[in-house]
Coordinates of C-alpha atoms in Angstrom, one line a residue:
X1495 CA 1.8 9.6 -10.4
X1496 CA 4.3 12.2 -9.3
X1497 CA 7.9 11.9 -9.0
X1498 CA 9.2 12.2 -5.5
X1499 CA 10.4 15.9 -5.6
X1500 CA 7.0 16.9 -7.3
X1501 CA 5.0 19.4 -5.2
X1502 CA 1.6 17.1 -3.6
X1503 CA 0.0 20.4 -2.4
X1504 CA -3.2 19.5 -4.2
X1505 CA -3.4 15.9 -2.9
X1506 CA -2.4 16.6 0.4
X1507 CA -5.3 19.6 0.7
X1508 CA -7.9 17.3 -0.5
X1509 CA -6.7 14.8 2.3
X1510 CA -6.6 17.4 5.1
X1511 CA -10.4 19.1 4.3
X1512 CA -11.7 16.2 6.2
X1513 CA -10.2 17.6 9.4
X1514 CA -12.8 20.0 9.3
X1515 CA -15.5 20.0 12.7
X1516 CA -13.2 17.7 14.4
X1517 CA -11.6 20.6 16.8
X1518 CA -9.1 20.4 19.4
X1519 CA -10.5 20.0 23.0
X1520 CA -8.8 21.0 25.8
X1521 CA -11.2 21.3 28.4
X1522 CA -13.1 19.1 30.7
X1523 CA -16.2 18.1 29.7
X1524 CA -17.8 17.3 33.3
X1525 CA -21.1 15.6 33.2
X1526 CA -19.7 13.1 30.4
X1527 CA -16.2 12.0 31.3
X1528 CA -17.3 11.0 34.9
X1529 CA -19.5 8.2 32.5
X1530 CA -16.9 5.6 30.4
X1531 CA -13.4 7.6 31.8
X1532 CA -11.3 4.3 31.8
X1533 CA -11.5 3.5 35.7
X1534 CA -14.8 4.3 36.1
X1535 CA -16.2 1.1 36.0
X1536 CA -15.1 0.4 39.3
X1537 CA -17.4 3.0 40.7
X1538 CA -20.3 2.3 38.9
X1539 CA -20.0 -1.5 40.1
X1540 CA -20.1 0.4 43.4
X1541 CA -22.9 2.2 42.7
X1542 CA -25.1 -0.3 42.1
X1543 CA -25.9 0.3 37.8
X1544 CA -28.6 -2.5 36.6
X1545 CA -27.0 -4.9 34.7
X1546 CA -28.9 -6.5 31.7
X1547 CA -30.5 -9.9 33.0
X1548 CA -32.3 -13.1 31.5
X1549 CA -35.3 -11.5 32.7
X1550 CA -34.7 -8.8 29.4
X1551 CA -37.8 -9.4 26.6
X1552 CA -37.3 -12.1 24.3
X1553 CA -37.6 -10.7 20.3
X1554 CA -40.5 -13.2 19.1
X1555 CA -40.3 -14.4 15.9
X1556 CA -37.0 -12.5 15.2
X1557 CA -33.3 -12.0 15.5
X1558 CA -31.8 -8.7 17.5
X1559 CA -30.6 -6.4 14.8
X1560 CA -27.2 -4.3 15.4
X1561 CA -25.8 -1.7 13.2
X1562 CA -22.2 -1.6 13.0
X1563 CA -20.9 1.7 11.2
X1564 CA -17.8 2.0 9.8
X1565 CA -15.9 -1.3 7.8
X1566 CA -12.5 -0.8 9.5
X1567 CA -10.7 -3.3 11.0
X1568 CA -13.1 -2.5 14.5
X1569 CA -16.4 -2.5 12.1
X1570 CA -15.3 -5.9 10.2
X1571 CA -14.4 -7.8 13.3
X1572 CA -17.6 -6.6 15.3
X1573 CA -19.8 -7.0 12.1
X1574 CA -18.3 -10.7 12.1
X1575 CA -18.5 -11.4 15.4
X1576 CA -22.5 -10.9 15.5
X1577 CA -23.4 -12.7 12.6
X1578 CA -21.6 -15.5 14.3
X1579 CA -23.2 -15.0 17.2
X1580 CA -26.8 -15.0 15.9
X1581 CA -27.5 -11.6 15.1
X1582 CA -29.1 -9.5 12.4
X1583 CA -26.1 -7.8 11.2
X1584 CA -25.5 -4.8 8.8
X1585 CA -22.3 -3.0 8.7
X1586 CA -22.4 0.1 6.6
X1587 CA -19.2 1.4 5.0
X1588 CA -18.3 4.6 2.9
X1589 CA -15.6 3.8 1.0
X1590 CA -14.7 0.2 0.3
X1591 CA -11.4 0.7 -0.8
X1592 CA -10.3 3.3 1.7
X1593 CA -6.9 3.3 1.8
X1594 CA -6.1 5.1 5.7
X1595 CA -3.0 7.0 6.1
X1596 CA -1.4 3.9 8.6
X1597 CA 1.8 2.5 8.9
X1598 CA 0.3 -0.6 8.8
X1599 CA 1.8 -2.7 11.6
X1600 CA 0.3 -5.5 13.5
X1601 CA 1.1 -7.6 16.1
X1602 CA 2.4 -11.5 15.3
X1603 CA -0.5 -12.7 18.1
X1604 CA -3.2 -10.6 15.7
X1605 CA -2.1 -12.9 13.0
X1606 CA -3.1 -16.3 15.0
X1607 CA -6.0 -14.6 17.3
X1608 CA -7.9 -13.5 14.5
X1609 CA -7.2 -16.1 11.8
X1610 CA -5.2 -13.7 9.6
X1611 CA -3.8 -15.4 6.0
X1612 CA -0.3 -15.2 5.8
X1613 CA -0.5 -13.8 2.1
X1614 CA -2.7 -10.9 3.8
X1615 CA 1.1 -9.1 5.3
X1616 CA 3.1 -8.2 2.6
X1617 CA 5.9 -7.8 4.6
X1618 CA 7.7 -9.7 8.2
X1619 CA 10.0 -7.0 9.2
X1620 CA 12.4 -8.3 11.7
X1621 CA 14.6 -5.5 11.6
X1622 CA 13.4 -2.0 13.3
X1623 CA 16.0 1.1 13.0
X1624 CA 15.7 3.7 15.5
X1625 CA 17.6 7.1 14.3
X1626 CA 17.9 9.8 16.5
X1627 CA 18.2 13.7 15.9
X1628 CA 21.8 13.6 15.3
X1629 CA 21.1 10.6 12.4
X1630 CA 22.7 7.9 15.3
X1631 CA 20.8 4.5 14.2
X1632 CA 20.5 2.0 16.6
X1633 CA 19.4 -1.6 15.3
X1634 CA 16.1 -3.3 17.3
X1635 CA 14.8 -6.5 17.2
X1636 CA 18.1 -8.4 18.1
X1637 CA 16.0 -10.7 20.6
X1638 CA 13.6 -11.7 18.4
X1639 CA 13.0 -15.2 17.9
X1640 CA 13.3 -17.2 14.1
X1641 CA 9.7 -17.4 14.1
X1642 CA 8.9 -13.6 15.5
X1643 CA 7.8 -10.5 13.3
X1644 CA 6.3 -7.5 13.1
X1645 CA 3.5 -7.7 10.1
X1646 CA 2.9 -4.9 7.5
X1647 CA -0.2 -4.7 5.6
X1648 CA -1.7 -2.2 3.4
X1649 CA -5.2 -1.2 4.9
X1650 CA -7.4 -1.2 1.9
X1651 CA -6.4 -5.5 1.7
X1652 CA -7.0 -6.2 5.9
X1653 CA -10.0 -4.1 5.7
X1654 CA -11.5 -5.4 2.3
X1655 CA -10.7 -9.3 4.3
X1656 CA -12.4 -8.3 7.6
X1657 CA -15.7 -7.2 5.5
X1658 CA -15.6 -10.2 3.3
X1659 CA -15.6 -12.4 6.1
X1660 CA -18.3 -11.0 8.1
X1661 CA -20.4 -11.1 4.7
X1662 CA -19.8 -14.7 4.5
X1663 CA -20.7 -15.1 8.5
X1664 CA -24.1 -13.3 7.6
X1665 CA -23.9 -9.9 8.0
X1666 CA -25.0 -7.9 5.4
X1667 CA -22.5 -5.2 3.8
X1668 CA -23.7 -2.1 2.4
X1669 CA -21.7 0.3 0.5
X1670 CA -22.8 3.7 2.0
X1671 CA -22.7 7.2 3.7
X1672 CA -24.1 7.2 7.6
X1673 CA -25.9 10.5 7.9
X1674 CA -27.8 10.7 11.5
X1675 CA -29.2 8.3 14.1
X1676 CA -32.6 8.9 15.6
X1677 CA -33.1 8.1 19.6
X1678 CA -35.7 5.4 20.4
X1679 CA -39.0 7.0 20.9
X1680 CA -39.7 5.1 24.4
X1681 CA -37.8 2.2 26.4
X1682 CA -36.6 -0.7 24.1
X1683 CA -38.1 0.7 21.2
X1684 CA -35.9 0.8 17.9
X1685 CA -33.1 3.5 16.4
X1686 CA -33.3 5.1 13.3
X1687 CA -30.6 5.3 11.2
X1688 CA -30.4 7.3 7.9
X1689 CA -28.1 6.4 5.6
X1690 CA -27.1 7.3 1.6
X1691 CA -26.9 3.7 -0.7
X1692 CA -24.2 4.4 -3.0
X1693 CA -25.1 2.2 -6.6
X1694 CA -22.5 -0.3 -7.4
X1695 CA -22.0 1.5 -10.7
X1696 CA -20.8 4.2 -8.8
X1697 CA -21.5 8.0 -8.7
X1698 CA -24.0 10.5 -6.9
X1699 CA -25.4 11.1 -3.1
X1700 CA -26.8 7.5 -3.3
X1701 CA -30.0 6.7 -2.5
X1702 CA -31.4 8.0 0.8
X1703 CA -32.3 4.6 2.9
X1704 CA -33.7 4.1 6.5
X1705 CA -33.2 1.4 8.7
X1706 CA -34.4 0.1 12.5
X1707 CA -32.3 -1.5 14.7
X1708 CA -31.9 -2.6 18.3
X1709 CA -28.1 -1.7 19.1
X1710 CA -25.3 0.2 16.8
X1711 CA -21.9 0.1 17.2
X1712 CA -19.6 3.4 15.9
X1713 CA -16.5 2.3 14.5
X1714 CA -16.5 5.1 12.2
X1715 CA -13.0 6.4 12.7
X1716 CA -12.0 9.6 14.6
X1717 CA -14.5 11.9 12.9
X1718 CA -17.5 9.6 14.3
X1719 CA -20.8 11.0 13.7
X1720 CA -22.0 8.1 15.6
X1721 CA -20.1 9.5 18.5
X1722 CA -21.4 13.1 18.1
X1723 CA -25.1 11.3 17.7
X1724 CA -24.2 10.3 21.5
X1725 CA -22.3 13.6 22.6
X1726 CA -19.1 11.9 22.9
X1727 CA -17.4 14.3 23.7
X1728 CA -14.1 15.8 21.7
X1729 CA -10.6 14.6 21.8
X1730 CA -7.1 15.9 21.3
X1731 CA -5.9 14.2 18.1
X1732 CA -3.2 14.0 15.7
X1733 CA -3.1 14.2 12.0
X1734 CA -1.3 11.3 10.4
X1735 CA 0.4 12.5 6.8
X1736 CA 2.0 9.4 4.6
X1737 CA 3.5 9.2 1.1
X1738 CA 3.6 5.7 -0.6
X1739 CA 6.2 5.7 -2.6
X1740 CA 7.6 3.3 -5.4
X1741 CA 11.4 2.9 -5.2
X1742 CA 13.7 1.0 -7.2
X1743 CA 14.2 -2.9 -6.9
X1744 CA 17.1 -2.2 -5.6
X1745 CA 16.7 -0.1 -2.8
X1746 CA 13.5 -2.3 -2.0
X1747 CA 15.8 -5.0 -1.0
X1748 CA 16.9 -2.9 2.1
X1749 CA 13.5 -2.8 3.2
X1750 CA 12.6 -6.3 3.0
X1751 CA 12.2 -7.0 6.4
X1752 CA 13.8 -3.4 8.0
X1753 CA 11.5 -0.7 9.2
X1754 CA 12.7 2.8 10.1
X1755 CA 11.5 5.3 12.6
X1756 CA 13.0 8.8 13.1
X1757 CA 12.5 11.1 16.1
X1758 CA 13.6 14.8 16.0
X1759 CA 12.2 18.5 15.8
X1760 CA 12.4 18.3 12.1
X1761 CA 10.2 15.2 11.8
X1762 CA 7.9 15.8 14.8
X1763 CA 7.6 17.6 17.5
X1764 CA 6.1 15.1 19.5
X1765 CA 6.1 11.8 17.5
X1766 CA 8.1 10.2 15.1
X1767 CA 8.3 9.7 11.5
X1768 CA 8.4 6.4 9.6
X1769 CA 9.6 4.4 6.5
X1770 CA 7.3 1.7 6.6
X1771 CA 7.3 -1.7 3.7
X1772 CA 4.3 -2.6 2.1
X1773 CA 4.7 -4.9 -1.1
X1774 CA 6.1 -3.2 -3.6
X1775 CA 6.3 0.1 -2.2
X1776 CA 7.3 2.0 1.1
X1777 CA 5.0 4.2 3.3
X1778 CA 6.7 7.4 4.1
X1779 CA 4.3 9.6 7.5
X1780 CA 4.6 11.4 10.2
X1781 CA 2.1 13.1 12.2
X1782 CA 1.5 15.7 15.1
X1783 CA -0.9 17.0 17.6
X1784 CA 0.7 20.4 18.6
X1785 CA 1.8 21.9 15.0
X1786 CA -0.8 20.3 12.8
X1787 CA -0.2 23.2 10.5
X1788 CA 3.6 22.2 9.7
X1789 CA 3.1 18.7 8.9
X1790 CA 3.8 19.2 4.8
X1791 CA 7.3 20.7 7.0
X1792 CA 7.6 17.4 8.9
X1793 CA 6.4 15.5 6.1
X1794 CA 9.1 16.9 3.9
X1795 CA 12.0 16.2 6.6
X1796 CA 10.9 12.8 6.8
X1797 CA 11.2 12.1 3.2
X1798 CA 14.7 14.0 3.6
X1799 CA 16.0 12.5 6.5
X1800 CA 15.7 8.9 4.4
X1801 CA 16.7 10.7 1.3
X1802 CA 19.8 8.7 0.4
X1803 CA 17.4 5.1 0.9
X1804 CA 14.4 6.2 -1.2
X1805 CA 15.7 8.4 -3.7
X1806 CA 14.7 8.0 -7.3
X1807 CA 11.1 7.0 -6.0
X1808 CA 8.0 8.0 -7.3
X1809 CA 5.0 8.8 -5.3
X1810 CA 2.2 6.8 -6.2
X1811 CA -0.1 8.1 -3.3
X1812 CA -0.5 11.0 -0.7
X1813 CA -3.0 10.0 2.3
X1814 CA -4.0 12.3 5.6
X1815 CA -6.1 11.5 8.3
X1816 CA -6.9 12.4 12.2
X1817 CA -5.9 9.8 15.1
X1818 CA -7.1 10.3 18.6
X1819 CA -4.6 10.8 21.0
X1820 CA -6.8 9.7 24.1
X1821 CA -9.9 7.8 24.8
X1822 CA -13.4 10.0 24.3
X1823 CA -15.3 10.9 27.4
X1824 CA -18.3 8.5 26.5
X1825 CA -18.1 5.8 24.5
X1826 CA -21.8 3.7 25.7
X1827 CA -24.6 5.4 26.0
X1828 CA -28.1 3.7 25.9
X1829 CA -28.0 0.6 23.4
X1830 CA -25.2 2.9 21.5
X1831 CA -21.4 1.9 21.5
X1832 CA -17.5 3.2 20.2
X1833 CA -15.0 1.2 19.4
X1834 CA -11.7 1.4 17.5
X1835 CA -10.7 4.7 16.2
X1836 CA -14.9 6.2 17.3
X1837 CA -13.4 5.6 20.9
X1838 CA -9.8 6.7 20.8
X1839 CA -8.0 3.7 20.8
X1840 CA -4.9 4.2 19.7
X1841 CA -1.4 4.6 21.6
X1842 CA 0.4 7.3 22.8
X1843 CA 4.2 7.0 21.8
X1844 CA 3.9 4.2 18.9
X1845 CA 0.6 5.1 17.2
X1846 CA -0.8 2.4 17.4
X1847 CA -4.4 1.2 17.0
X1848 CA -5.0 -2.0 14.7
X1849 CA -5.0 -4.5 17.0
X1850 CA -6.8 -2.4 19.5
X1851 CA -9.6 -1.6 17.0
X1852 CA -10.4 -5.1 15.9
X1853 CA -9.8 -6.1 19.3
X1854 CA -12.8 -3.5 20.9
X1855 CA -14.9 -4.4 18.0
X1856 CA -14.6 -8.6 18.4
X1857 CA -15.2 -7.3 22.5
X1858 CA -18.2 -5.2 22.1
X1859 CA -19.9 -7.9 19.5
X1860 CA -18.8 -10.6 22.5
X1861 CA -20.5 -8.7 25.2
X1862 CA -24.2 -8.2 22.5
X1863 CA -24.1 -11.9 21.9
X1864 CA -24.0 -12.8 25.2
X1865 CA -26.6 -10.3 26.5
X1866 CA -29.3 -11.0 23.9
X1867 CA -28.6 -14.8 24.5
X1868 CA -27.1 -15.2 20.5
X1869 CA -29.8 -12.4 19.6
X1870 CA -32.7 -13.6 21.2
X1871 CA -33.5 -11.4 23.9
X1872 CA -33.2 -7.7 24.2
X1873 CA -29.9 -5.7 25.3
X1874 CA -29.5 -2.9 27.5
X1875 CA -26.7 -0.4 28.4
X1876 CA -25.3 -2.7 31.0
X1877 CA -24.6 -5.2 28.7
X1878 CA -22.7 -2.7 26.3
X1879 CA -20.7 -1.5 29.4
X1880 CA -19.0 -5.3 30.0
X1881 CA -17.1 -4.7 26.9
X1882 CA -15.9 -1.4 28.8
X1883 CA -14.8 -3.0 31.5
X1884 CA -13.1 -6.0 30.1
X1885 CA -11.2 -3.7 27.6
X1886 CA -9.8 -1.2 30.0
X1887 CA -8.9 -3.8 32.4
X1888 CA -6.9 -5.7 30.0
X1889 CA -5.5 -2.7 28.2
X1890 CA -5.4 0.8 30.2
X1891 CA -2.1 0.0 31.5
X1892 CA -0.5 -0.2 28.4
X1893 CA -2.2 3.3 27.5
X1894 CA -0.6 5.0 30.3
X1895 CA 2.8 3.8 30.4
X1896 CA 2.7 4.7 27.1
X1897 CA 1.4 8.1 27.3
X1898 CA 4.3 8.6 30.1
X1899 CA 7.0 7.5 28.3
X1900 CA 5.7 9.8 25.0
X1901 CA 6.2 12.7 27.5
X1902 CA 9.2 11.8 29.0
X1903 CA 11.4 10.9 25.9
X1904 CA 9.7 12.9 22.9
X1905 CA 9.9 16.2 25.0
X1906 CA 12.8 17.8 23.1
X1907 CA 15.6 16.6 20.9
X1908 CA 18.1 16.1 24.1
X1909 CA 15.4 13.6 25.3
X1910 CA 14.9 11.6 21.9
X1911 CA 19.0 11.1 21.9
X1912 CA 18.6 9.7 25.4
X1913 CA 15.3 7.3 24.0
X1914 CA 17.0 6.0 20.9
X1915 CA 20.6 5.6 23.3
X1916 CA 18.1 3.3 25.5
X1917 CA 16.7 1.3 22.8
X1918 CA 20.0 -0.2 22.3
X1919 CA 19.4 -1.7 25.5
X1920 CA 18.6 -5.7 24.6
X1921 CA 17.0 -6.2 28.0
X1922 CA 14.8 -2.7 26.6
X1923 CA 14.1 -4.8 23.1
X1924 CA 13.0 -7.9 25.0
X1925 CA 10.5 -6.6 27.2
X1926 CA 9.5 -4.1 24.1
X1927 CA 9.1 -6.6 21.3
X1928 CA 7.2 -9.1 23.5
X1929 CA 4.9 -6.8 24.8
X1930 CA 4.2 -5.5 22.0
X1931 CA 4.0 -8.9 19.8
X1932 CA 1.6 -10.6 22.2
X1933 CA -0.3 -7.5 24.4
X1934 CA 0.6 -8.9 27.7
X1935 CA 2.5 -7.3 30.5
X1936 CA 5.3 -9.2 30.7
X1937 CA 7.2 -9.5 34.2
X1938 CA 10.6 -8.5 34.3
X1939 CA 14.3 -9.9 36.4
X1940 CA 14.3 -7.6 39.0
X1941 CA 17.7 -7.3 39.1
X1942 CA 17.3 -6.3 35.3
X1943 CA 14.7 -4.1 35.9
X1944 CA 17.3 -1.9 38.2
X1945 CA 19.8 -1.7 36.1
X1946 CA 17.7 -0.3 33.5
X1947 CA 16.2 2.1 36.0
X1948 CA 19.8 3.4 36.8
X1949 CA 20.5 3.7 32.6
X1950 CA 17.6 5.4 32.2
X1951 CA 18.1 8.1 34.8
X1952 CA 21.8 8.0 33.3
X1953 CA 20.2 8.6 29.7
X1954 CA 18.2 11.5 30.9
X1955 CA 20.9 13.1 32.8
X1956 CA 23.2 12.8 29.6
X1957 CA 20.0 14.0 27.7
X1958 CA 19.6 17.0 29.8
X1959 CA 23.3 17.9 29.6
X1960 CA 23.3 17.5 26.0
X1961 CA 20.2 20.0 26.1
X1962 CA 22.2 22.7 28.0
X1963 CA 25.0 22.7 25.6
X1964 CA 23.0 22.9 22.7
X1965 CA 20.8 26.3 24.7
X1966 CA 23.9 28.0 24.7
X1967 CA 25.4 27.7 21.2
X1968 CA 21.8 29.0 20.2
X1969 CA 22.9 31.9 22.3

């Protein structure tokens, strides 16, 4: 372990080599994002695509077999889905006790739609403090009601749950490194996947393994090489940089049910920085898309900006990872699908992607087990593109709004004063915390909704006054 002013240089490199191959992509890629562009599903309805009938071959004397790849909270949930449903299921995972750089927050309606343990969240935070640039805090989560949270988990324990219980529904977990999928050699014939079996002792490449299969489903994180087996397509993406850090007893008992999140230049240039609970321990992050290069910078401010809270901590772990910023221009192709972070589900502005990973996966596995009739008949692209369809409908949305609002308030510092100002807004906390705590659009008083129309354009105003000022003293 390292004490909390002790240089993690080493750490943090090892974390960031991962980066490597997953590039920035900026332009259009033409032929492929006219396929799975969330929207497009209306068109191809209008064009006529075959759907996947009851007419498809029935598998004789077997069970359709699906390869899910990647054991996060997508891979788990699809993985168990299947093997409920009747299907040959393998899910094949790299690391078993990957612990992803995350803050770690999930929805209350996760905890009840997927059957979630209450020992599983180590914290409820009920408390959320905003802090703007100029350190003003502004207290959210006022309107929540007795029985209302926000859950924190560590990953490695929701992940390691999400496996265990699609092992128990069937499927069959394997402990190993996806290399390359091979295309079916004719119509309905089977992929090849090539894969390295890691010993449970531990240690080496593993043991080189192939396997056939109908279907596969990437949930393999932003550096999919399911998704590049499919040419996906690149994404713009963030890295995510976090610190867990130990801190006293005493300073724990501030965090038992408060989260932080801090906006600024210093943290991010275009997201926010976070002191997150976990069980006996805080998660410190940031991240960025437009100065990935500065994040130890960011990372550092971070830890500053909450220097007086955590001080005297130790760091007991340094994590890094990419997150997708936007969906990737194909996520189906053939008997082949994305989901989670494969497919670039998370949210602009918050971060967020848990829910929306576990909920694609459950979505996709849905859409299989009813195609193949519980895994008796043979599935076809059509099928795979209902999960599509149902998921955008249900959650694009929420993507854009949130996309807006990342560039209309994160935009420079005068903006993020304006953001946090509105976040003291209680009507702005209701409508926030129960979108966000179930994932439904909820309707607003209209009357309400004007008023916070005319503070917001009062906020930006204010925001771009303040933003004025501050030009000329730079002078």
């Amino acid at each position: 372990m390292a004490s909390l002013s002790t240089t993690t240089s080493t750490a943090a490199g090892e974390s960031l080599r991962s980066f490597a191959g997953l590039r920035r992509e900026t332009r259009i890629l033409r032929g492929v994002a006219a396929a799975d562009a969330p929207g497009s599903q209306l068109r191809r309805r209008q064009l006529g695509v075959v759907r996947a009938s009851r007419t498809s071959p029935r598998l004789n004397g077997r069970k359709l077999r699906v390869a899910v790849v990647g054991g996060g909270p997508a891979g788990g949930s699809a993985a168990e889905a299947l093997a409920k449903g009747g299907v040959e299921t393998m899910l094949i995972e790299r690391k078993l006790d990957n612990c992803k750089p995350c803050g770690g927050a999930i929805p209350l309606c996760m905890v009840e739609e997927f059957g979630l343990p209450l020992d599983l969240i180590d914290r409820r935070v009920t408390k959320m403090k905003m802090i703007s640039p100029s350190n003003v805090a502004v207290d959210i989560g006022r309107t929540l009601g007795p029985d209302e949270y926000i859950g924190m988990v560590r990953r490695e324990v929701l992940d390691a749950y999400l496996r265990e219980r699609a092992a128990e529904a069937g499927a069959s977990v394997i402990n190993g490194l996806f290399l390359r999928l091979e295309q079916p050699e004719g119509p309905g014939g089977p992929y090849r996947i090539h894969y390295n079996e890691f010993s449970p002792a531990g240690g080496g490449a593993g043991e080189r393994r192939t396997a056939e299969v109908d279907a596969v489903v990437g949930a393999d994180g932003a550096n999919s090489r399911v998704a590049k087996s499919i040419g996906a397509g690149e994404y713009e993406y963030a890295i995510a940089f976090q610190e867990r850090v130990r801190i006293p007893e005493t300073k724990m008992e501030y965090y038992k049910e408060r989260a932080e999140m801090y906006v600024g230049d210093d943290v991010s240039p275009d997201f926010y920085g976070w002191v997150f609970p976990k069980c006996d321990h805080v998660a410190v992050g940031t991240g960025t898309v437009t100065h990935k290069a500065d994040i130890k910078k960011f990372q550092a401010a971070t830890r500053l900006r909450a220097k007086d809270k955590i001080e005297g901590g130790t760091i007991i772990r340094v994590e890094a990872h990419p997150i997708p910023e936007h969906p990737r221009p194909r996520r189906v192709l053939g008997r082949v699908a994305l989901v989670g972070d494969a497919a670039g589900y998370v949210t602009k502005c918050s971060g967020e992607g848990i829910y929306f990973a576990a909920k694609s996966g459950r979505m996709c596995a849905e859409a299989i087990v009813e195609g193949s009739e519980n895994g008796s008949r043979m599935i076809d692209e059509g099928d795979l593109r209902k999960y599509l369809e149902k998921f955008d409908k249900m959650y694009w949305p929420t993507y854009k709004v949130l996309d807006v609002l990342q560039k209309l308030f994160y935009r420079s510092n005068a903006a993020r004063e304006a953001f946090v100002e509105m976040c003291a807004d209680e009507y702005v906390q209701k409508m926030t915390f129960d979108s966000y705590l179930y994932k439904k659009v909820v309707p607003g008083n209209p009357l309400d909704d004007l008023k916070l129309a005319v503070n917001t354009i009062g906020s930006l105003v204010r925001a771009t006054a303040l933003r004025r000022e501050m030009e000329k003293l730079t002078l």
